[in-house]
mmCIF file of C-alpha atoms and ligand atoms in Angstrom:
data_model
loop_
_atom_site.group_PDB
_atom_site.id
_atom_site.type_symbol
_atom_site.label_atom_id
_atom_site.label_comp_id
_atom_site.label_asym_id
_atom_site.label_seq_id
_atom_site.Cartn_x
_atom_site.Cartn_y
_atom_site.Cartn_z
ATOM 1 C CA UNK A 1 11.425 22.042 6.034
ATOM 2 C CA UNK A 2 13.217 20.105 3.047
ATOM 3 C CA UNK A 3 13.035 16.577 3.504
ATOM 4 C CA UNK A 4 14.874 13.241 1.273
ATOM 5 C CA UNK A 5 11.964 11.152 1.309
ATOM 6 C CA UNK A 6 12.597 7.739 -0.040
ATOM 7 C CA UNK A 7 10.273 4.781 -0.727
ATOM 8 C CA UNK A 8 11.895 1.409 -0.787
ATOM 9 C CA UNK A 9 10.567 -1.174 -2.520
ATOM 10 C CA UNK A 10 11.403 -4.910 -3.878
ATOM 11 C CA UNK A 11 12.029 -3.431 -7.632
ATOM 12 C CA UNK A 12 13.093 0.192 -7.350
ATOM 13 C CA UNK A 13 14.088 2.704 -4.834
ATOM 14 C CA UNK A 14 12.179 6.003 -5.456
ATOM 15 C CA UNK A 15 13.457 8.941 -4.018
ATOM 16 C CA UNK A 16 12.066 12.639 -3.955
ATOM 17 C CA UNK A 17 13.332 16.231 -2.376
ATOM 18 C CA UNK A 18 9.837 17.017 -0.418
ATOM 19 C CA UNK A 19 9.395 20.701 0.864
ATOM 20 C CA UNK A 20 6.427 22.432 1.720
ATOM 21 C CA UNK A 21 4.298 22.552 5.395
ATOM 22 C CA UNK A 22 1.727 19.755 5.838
ATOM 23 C CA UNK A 23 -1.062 20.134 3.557
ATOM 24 C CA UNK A 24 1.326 21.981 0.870
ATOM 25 C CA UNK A 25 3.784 19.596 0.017
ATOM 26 C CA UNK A 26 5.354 20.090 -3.070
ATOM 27 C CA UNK A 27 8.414 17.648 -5.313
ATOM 28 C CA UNK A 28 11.034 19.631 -6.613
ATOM 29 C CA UNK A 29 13.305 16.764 -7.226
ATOM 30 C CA UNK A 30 12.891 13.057 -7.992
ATOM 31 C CA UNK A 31 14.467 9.803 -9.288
ATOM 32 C CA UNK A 32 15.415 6.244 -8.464
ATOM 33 C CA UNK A 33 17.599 3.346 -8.488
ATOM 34 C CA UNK A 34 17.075 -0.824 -8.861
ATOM 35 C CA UNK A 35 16.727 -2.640 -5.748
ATOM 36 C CA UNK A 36 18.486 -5.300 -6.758
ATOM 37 C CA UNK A 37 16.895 -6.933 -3.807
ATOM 38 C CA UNK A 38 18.390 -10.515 -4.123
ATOM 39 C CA UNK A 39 21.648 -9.253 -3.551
ATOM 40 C CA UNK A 40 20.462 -9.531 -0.049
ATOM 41 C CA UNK A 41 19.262 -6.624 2.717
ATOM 42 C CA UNK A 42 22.747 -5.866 3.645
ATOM 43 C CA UNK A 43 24.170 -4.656 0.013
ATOM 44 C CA UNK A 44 20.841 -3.422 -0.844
ATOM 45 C CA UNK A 45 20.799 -0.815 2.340
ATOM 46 C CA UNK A 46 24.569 -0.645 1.223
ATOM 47 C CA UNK A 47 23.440 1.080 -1.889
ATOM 48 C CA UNK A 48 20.622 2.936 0.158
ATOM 49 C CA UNK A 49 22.707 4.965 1.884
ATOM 50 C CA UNK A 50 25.013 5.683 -0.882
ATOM 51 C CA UNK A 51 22.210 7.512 -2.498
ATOM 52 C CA UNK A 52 21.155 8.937 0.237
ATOM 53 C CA UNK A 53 24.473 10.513 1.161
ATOM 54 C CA UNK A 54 25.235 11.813 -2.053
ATOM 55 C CA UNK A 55 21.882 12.833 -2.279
ATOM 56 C CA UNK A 56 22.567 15.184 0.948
ATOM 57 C CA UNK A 57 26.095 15.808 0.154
ATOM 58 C CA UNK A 58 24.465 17.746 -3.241
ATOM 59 C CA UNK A 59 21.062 18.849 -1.620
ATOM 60 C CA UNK A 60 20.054 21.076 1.540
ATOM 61 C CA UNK A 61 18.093 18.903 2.845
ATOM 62 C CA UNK A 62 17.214 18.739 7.123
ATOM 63 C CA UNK A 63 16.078 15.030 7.590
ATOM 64 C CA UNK A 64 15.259 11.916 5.868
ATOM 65 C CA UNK A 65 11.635 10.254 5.471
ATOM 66 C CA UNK A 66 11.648 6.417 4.682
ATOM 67 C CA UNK A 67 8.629 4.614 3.249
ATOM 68 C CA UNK A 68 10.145 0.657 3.200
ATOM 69 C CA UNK A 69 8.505 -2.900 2.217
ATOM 70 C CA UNK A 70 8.699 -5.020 5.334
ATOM 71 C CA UNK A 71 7.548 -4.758 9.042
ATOM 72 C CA UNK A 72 9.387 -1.482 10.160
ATOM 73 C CA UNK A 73 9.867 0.058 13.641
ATOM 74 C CA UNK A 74 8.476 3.018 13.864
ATOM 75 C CA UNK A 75 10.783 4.440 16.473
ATOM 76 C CA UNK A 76 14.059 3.474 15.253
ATOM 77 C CA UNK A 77 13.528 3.068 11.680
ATOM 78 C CA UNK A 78 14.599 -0.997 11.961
ATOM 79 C CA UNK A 79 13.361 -3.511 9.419
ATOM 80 C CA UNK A 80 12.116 -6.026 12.143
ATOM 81 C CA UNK A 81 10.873 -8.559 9.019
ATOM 82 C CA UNK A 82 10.833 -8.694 5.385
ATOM 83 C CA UNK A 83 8.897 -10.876 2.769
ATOM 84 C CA UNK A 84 10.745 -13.213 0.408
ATOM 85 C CA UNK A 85 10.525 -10.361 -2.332
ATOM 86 C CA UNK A 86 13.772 -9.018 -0.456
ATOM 87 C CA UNK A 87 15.740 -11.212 1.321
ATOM 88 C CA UNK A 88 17.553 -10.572 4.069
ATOM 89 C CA UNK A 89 15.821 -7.442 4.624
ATOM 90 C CA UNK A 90 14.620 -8.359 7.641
ATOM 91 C CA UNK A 91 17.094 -7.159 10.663
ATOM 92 C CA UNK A 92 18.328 -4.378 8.741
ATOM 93 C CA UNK A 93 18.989 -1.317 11.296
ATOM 94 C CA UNK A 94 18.010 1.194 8.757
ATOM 95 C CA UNK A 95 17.202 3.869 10.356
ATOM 96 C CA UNK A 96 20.778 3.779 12.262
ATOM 97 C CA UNK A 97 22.889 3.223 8.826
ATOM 98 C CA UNK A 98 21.311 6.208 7.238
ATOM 99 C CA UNK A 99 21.522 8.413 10.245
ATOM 100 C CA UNK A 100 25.457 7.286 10.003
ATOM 101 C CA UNK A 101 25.621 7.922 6.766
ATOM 102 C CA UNK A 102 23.972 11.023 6.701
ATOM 103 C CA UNK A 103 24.181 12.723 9.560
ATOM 104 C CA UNK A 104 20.344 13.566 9.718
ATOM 105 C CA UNK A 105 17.446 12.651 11.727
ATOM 106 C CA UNK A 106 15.648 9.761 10.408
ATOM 107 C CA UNK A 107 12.028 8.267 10.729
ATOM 108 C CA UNK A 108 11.147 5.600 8.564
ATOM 109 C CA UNK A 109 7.793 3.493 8.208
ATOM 110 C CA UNK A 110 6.587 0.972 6.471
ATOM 111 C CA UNK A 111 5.566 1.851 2.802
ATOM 112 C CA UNK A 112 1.896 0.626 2.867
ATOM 113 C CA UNK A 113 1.271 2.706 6.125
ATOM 114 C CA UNK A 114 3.210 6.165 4.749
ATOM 115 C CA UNK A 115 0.987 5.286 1.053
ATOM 116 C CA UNK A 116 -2.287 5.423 3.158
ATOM 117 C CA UNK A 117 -1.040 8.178 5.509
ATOM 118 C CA UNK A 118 -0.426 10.268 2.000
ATOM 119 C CA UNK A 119 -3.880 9.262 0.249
ATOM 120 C CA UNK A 120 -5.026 10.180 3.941
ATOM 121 C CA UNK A 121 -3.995 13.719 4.168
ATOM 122 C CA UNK A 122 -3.021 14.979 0.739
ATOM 123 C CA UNK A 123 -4.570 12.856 -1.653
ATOM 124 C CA UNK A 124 -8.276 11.107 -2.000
ATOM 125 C CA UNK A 125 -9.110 11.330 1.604
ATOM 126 C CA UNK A 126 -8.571 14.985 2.261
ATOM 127 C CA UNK A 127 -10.874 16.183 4.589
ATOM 128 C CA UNK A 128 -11.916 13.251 6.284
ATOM 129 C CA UNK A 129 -11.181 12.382 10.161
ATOM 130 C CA UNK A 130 -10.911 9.028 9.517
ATOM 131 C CA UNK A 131 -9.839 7.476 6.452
ATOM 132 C CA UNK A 132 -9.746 3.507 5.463
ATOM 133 C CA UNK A 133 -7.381 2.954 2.882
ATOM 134 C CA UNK A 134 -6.433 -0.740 0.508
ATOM 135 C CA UNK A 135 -4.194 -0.774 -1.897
ATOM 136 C CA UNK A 136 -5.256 -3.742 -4.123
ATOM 137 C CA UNK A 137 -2.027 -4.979 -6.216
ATOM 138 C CA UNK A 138 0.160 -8.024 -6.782
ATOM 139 C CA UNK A 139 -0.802 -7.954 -2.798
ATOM 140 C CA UNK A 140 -3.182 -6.634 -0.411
ATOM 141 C CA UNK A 141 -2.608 -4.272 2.659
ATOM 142 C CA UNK A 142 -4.211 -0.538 4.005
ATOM 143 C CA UNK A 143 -4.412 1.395 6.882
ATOM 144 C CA UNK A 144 -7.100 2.817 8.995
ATOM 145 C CA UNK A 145 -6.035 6.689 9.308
ATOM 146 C CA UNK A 146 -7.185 9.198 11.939
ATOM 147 C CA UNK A 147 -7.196 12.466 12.056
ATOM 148 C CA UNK A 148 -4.149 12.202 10.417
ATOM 149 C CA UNK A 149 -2.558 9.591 12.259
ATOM 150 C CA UNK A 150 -1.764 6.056 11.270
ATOM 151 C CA UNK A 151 -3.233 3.234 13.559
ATOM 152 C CA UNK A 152 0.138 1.102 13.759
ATOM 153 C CA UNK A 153 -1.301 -1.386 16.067
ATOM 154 C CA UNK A 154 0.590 -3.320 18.658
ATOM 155 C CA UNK A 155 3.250 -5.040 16.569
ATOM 156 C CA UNK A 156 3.283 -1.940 13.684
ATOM 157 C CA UNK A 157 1.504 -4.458 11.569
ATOM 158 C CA UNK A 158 -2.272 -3.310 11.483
ATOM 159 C CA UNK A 159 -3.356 -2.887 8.060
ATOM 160 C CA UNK A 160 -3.255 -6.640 7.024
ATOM 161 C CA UNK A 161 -6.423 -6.176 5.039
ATOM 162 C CA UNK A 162 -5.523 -9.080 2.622
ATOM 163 C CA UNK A 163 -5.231 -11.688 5.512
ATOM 164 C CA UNK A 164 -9.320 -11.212 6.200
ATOM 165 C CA UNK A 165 -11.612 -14.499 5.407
ATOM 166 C CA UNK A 166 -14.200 -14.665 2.516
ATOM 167 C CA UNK A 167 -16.292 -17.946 1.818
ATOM 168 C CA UNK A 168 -15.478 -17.111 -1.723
ATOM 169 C CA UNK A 169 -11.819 -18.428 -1.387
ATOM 170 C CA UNK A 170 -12.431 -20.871 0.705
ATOM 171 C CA UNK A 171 -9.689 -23.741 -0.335
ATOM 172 C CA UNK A 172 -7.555 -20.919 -2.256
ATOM 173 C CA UNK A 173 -3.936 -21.111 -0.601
ATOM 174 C CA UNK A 174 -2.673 -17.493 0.381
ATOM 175 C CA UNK A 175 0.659 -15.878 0.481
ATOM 176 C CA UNK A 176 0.588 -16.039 4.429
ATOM 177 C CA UNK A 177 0.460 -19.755 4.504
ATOM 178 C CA UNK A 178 -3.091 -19.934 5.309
ATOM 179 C CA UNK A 179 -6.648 -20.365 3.064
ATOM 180 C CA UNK A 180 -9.295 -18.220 2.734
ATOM 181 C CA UNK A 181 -8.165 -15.102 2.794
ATOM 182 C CA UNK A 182 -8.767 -12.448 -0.046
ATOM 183 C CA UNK A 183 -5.535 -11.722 -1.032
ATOM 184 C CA UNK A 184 -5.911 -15.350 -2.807
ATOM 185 C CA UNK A 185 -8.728 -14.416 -4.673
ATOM 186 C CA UNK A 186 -8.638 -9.841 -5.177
ATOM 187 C CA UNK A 187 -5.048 -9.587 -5.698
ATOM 188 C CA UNK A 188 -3.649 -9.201 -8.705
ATOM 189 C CA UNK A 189 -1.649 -12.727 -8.312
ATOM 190 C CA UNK A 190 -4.547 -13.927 -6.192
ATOM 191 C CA UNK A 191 -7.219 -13.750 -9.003
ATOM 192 C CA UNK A 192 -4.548 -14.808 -11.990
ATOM 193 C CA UNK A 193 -4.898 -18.558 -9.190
ATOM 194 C CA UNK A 194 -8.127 -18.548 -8.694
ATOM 195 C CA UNK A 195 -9.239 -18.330 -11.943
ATOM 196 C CA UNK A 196 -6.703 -21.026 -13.388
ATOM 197 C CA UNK A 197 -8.141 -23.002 -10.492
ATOM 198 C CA UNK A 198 -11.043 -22.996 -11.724
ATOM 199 C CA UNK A 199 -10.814 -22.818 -15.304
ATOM 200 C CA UNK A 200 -10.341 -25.818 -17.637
ATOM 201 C CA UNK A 201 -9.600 -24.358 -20.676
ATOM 202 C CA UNK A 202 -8.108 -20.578 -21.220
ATOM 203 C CA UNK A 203 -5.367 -20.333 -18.610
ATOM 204 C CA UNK A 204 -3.862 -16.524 -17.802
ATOM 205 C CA UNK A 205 -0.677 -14.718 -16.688
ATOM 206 C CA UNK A 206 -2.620 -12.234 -14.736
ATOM 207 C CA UNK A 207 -5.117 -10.328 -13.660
ATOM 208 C CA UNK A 208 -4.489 -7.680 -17.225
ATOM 209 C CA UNK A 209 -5.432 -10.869 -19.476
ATOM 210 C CA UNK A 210 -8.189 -11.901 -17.214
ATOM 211 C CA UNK A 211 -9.997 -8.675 -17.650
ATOM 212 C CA UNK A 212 -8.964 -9.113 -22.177
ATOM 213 C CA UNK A 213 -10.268 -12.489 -21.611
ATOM 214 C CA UNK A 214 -14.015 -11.709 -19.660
ATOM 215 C CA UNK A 215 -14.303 -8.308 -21.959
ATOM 216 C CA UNK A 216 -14.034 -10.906 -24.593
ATOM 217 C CA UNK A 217 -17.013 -12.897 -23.619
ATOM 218 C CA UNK A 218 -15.383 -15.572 -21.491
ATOM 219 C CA UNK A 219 -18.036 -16.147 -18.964
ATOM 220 C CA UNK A 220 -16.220 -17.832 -15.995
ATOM 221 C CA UNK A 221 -13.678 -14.979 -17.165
ATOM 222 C CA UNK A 222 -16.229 -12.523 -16.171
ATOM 223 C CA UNK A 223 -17.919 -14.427 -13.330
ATOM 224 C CA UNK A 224 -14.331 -14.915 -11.425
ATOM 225 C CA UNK A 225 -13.624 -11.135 -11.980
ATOM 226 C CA UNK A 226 -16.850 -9.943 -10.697
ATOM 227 C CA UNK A 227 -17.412 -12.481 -7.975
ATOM 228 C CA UNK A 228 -13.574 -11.116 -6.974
ATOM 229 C CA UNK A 229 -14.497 -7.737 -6.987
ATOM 230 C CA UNK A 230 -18.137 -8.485 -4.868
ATOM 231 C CA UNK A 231 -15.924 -10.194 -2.411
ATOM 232 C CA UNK A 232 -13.068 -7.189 -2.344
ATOM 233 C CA UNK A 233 -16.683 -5.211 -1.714
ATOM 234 C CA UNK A 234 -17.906 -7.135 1.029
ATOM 235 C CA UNK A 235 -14.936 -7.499 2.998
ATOM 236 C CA UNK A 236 -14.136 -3.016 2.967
ATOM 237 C CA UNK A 237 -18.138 -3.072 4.144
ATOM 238 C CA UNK A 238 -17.625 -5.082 7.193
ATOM 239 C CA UNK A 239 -14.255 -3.115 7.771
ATOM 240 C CA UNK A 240 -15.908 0.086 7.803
ATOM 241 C CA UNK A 241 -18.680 -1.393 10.098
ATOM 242 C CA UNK A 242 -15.482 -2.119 12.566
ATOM 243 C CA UNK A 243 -13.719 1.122 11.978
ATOM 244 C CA UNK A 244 -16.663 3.418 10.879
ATOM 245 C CA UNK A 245 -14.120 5.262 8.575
ATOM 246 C CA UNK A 246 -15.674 8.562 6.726
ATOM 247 C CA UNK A 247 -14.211 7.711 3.063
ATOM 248 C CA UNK A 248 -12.309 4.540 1.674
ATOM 249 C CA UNK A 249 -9.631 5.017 -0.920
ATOM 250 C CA UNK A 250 -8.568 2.248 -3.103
ATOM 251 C CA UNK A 251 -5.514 2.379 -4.905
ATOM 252 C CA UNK A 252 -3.159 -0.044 -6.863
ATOM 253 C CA UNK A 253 -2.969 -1.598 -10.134
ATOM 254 C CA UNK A 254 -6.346 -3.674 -9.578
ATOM 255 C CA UNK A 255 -8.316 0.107 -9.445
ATOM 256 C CA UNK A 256 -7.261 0.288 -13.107
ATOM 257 C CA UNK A 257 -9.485 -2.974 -14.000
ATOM 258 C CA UNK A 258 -12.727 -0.877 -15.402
ATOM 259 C CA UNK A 259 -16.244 -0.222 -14.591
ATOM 260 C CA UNK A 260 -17.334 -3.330 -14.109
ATOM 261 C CA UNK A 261 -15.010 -4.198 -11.043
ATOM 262 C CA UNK A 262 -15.267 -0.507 -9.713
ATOM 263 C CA UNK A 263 -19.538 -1.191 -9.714
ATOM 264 C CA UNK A 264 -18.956 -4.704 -8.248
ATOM 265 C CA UNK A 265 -16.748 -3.802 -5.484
ATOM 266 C CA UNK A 266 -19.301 -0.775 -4.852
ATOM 267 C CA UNK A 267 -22.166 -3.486 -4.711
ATOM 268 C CA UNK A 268 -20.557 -5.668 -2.122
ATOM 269 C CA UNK A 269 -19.872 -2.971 -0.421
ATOM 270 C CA UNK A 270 -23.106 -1.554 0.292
ATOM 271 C CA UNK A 271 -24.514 -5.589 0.489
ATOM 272 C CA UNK A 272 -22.302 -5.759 3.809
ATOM 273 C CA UNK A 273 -21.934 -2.163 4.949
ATOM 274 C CA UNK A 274 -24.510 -1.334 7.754
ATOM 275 C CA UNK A 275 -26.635 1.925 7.782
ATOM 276 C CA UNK A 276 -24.256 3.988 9.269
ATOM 277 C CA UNK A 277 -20.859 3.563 6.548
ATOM 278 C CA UNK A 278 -23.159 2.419 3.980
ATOM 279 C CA UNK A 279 -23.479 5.862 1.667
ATOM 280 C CA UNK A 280 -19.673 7.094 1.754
ATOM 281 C CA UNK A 281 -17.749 6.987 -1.115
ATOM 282 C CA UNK A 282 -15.413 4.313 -2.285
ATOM 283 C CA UNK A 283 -12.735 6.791 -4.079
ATOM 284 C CA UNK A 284 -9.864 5.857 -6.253
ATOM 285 C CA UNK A 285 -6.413 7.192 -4.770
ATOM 286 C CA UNK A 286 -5.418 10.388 -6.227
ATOM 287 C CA UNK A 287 -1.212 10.495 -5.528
ATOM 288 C CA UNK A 288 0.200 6.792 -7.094
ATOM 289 C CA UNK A 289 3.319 6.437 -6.371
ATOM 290 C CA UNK A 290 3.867 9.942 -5.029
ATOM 291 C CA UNK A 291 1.785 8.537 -1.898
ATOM 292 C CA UNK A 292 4.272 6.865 0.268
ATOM 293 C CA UNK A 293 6.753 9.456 -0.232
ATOM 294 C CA UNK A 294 4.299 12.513 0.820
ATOM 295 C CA UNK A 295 3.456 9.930 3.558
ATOM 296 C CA UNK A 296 7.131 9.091 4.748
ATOM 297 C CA UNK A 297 7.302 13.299 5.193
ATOM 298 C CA UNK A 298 4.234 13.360 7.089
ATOM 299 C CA UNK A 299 5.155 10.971 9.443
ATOM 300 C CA UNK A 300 8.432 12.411 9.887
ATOM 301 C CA UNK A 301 6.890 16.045 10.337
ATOM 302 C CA UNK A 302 4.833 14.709 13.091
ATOM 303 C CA UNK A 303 8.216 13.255 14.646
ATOM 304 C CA UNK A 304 10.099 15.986 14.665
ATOM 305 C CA UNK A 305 7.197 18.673 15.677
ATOM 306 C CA UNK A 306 6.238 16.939 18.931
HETATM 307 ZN ZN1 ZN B 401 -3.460 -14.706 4.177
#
């Protein structure tokens, strides 16, 4: 099977030719475009599925495989909500205006799901029945995978890993209108706060300079990024004592942070893990941003197959 599998996301569309069975899928083809995602959802799926025609028009290809920011509908491909990073998203029947366009089946998920699903099954979590996944960006969200299939939960929405309480951030504001939660004190926006919360002198842009900034001896620098990491830790240990998941993969641009976050988040891991999850590995993703779209083919493989 040939596949268009494309990953939409608030700053870029990627888009790849995927062939291959499950297990060897292969990228003979790849590029994208700008989102342009404050033109609003209906231009922006506009342009969507003028790439995606042409794309088909010029390419063999038998379906399409969507990997999409936002809350999407699993069965119909619909964008049932959207974050403010694209507006007007939200109510977009996408999986209907590319199956117009295109002619082709469609199956379309949402892009943190299809990244885990491809960590999962082709990337660090080969092997394993049930895999835990966070990615830990300018956000935070996962998925719980098993035996190759994504938990979606009853609104499509499990994976909200980043909405999960820490005493750490305890007054810290988070991006879902609530406190608490350790998205406003892991993610890469989250920490950037946090720290300028706390801080009365240096001030940073993000969570790059507030790594420069402890490396350079800053000690609340240093204490805010560890503590951050300790709490990430503690939070994937009592996760895996709910899911009892055989690996977790982390992935995102917080993973690139160094040693000293990697050990921390390992730490409060095993300081809130119980017996049973607390030896398996915390591994670093293995796909980037080839992840959602080997993900978005999966899922559509296991569509079309049953
Ligand atoms: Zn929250």
């Amino acid at each position: 099977m040939v596949l268009l599998s494309l990953d939409i996301g608030g700053t870029k569309v990627g888009w790849a030719i995927v062939s291959g069975g499950i297990g060897e899928l292969s990228i003979s083809e790849r590029g994208s475009i700008p989102t342009q995602a404050f033109d609003g959802g209906a231009r922006v799926a506009e342009r969507i599925c003028e790439l995606a025609a042409e794309l088909v028009e010029r390419v063999d290809v038998d379906g399409i495989a969507v990997a999409s920011a936002g809350v999407v509908d699993p069965q119909t491909g619909a964008i049932v909500s959207a974050t403010g990073t694209m507006p007007g998203w939200g109510g977009t029947a996408l999986g209907d205006l590319l199956r117009e366009a295109t002619t082709k089946p469609v199956w379309a998920i949402n892009d943190v799901h299809a990244h885990g699903l491809g960590e999962a099954v082709l990337g660090a979590g080969r092997g394993f029945r049930s895999v835990l996944t966070c990615a830990v960006g300018t956000g935070i969200g996962g998925a719980h995978i098993t035996n190759g299939r994504i938990v979606f939960g009853d609104h499509n929405l499990a994976g909200h890993f980043g909405h999960i309480h820490h005493h750490f951030a305890a007054d810290q504001p988070c991006s879902c209108g609530r406190t608490g939660h350790i998205e406003a004190i892991c993610s890469g926006s989250g920490i950037t706060t946090w720290f300028n919360s706390r801080s009365t002198d240096a001030k940073v842009n993000n969570g790059r300079e507030l790594q420069d900034l402890a490396e350079s001896g800053h000690e609340l620098a240093a204490t805010t990024f560890a503590q951050s990491a300790y709490a990430l830790g503690e939070v994937l240990g009592s996760l895996a004592n709910s899911i009892d998941p055989s690996v977790v993969v982390l992935s995102g641009s917080m993973t690139r942070s160094g040693q000293t976050w990697w050990s921390e988040v390992r730490r409060g891991y095993r300081a809130s893990a119980m017996d049973f999850v607390a030896d398996l590995e915390l591994r670093n993703g293995e796909l980037g941003s080839d992840a959602p779209l080997f993900g978005a083919a999966l899922y559509y493989y296991s569509r079309e197959n049953n």
